[in-house]
CSV table of C-alpha atoms in Angstrom, one decimal:
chain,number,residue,atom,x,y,z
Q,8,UNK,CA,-23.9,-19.8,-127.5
Q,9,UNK,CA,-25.7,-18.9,-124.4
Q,10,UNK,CA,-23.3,-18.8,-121.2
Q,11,UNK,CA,-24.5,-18.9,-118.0
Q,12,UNK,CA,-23.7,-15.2,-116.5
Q,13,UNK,CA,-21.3,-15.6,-113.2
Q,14,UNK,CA,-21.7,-14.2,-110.3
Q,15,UNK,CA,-18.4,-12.9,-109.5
Q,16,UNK,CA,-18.2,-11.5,-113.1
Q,17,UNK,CA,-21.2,-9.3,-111.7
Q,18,UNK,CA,-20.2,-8.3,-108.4
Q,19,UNK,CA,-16.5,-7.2,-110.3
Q,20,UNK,CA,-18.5,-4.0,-112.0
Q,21,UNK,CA,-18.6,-1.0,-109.2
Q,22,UNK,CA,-22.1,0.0,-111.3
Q,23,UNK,CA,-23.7,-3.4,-110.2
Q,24,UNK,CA,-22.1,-3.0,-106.8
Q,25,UNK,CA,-23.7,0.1,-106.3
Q,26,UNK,CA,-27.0,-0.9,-107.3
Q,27,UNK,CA,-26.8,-4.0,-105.3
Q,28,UNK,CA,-26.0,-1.4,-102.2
Q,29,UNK,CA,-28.8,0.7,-103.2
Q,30,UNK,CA,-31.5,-2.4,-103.9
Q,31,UNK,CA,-30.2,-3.7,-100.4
Q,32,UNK,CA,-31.9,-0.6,-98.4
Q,33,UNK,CA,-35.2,-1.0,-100.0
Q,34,UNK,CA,-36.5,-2.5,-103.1
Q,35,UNK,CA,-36.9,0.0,-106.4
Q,36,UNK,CA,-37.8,0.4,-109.8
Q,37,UNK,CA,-35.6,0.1,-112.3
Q,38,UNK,CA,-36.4,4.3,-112.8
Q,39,UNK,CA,-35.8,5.0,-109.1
Q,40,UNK,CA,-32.0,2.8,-109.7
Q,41,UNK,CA,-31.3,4.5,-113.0
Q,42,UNK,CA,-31.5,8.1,-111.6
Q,43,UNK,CA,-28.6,7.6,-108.8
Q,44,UNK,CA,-26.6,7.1,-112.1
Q,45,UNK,CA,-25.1,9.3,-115.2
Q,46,UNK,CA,-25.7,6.4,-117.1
Q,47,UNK,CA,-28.0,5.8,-119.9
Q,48,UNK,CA,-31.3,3.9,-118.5
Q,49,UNK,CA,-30.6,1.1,-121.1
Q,50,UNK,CA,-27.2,1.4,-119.2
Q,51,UNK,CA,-28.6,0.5,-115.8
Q,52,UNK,CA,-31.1,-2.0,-117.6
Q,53,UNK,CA,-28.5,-4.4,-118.9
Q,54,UNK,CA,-26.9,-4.3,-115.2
Q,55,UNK,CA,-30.1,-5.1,-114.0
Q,56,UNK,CA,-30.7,-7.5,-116.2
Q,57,UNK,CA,-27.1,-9.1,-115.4
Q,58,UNK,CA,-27.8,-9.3,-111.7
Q,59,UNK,CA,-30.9,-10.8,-112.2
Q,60,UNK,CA,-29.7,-13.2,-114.7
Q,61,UNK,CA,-27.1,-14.3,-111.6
Q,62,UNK,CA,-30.2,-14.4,-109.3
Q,63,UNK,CA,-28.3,-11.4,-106.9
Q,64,UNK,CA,-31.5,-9.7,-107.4
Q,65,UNK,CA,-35.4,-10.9,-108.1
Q,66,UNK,CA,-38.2,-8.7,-110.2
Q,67,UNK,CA,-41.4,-8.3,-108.6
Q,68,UNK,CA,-44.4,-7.1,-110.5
Q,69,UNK,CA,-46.7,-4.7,-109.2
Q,70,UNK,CA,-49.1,-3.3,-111.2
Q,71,UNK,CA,-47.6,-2.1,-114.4
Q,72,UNK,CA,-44.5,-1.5,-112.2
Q,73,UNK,CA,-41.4,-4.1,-111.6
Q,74,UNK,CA,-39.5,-3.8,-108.1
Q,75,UNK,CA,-36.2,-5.3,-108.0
Q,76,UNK,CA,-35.4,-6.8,-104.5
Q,77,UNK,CA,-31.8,-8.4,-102.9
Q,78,UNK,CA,-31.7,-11.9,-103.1
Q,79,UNK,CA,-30.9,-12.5,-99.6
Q,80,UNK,CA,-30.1,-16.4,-100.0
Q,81,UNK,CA,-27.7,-15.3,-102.9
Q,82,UNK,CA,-25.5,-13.0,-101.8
Q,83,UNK,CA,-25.2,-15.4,-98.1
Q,84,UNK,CA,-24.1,-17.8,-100.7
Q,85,UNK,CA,-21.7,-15.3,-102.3
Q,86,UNK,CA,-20.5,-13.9,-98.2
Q,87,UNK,CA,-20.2,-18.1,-97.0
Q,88,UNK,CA,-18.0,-18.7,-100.4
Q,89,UNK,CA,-15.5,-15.2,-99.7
Q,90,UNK,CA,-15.5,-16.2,-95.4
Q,91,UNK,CA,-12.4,-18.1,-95.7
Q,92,UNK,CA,-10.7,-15.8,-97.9
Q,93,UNK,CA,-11.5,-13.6,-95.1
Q,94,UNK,CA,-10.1,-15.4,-92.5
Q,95,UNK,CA,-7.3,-16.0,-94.4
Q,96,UNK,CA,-6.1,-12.5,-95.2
Q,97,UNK,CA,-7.3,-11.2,-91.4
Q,98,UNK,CA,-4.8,-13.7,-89.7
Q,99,UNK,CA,-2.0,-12.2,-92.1
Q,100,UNK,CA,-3.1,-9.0,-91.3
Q,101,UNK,CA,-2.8,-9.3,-87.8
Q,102,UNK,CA,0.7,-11.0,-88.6
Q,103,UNK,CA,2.0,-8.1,-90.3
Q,104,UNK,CA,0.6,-6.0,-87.7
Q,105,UNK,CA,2.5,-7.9,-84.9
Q,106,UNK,CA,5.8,-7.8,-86.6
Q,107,UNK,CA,5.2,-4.1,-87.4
Q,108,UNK,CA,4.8,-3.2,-84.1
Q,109,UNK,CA,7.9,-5.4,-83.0
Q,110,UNK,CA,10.2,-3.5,-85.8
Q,111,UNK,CA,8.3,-0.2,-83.9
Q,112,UNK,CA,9.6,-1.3,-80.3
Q,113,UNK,CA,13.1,-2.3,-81.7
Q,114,UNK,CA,13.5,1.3,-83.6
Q,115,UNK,CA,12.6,3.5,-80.3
């Protein structure tokens, strides 16, 4: 069975995370992401494979060389889908906040 890899399941792992920070400052080989790790390279190549299986990233050949870049359009897909959760836990936030600072005032 072949499943369709999800891109939640991908962002969940801190290793992917961190590579998707690293690939979002400039584009790299899969060499140049493997050693900011302590990982195995075959490690860091099934990660990569993973985000580029969930189109996070995209492979660009030059030369004998691939260069993994961000998939902007992706991950503004990913950001649109979490805004409301967002929203959501900032307005309880600021609720909490509000009736901490009333229980502050009424303890003084």
């Amino acid at each position: 069975m072949n499943l369709r890899r999800d891109v939640f399941q991908a962002i969940a792992d801190p290793t992917r995370r961190a590579i998707l920070m690293l690939v979002a400052a400039q584009s790299l080989t899969a060499g140049a992401i493997a050693s900011n790790f302590d990982t195995a390279r075959p490690t860091i190549s099934k990660h990569l494979q993973i985000l580029t299986e969930c189109e996070l990233l995209k492979q660009v050949q030059i030369g004998r060389e691939v260069n993994y870049h961000i998939n902007a359009k992706k991950m503004k897909e990913v950001a649109e889908f979490i805004e409301p959760f967002r929203k959501m836990w900032d307005d309880r936030f600021t609720k909490l906040e509000a009736v901490m600072q009333k229980y502050k005032l009424k303890n003084k």
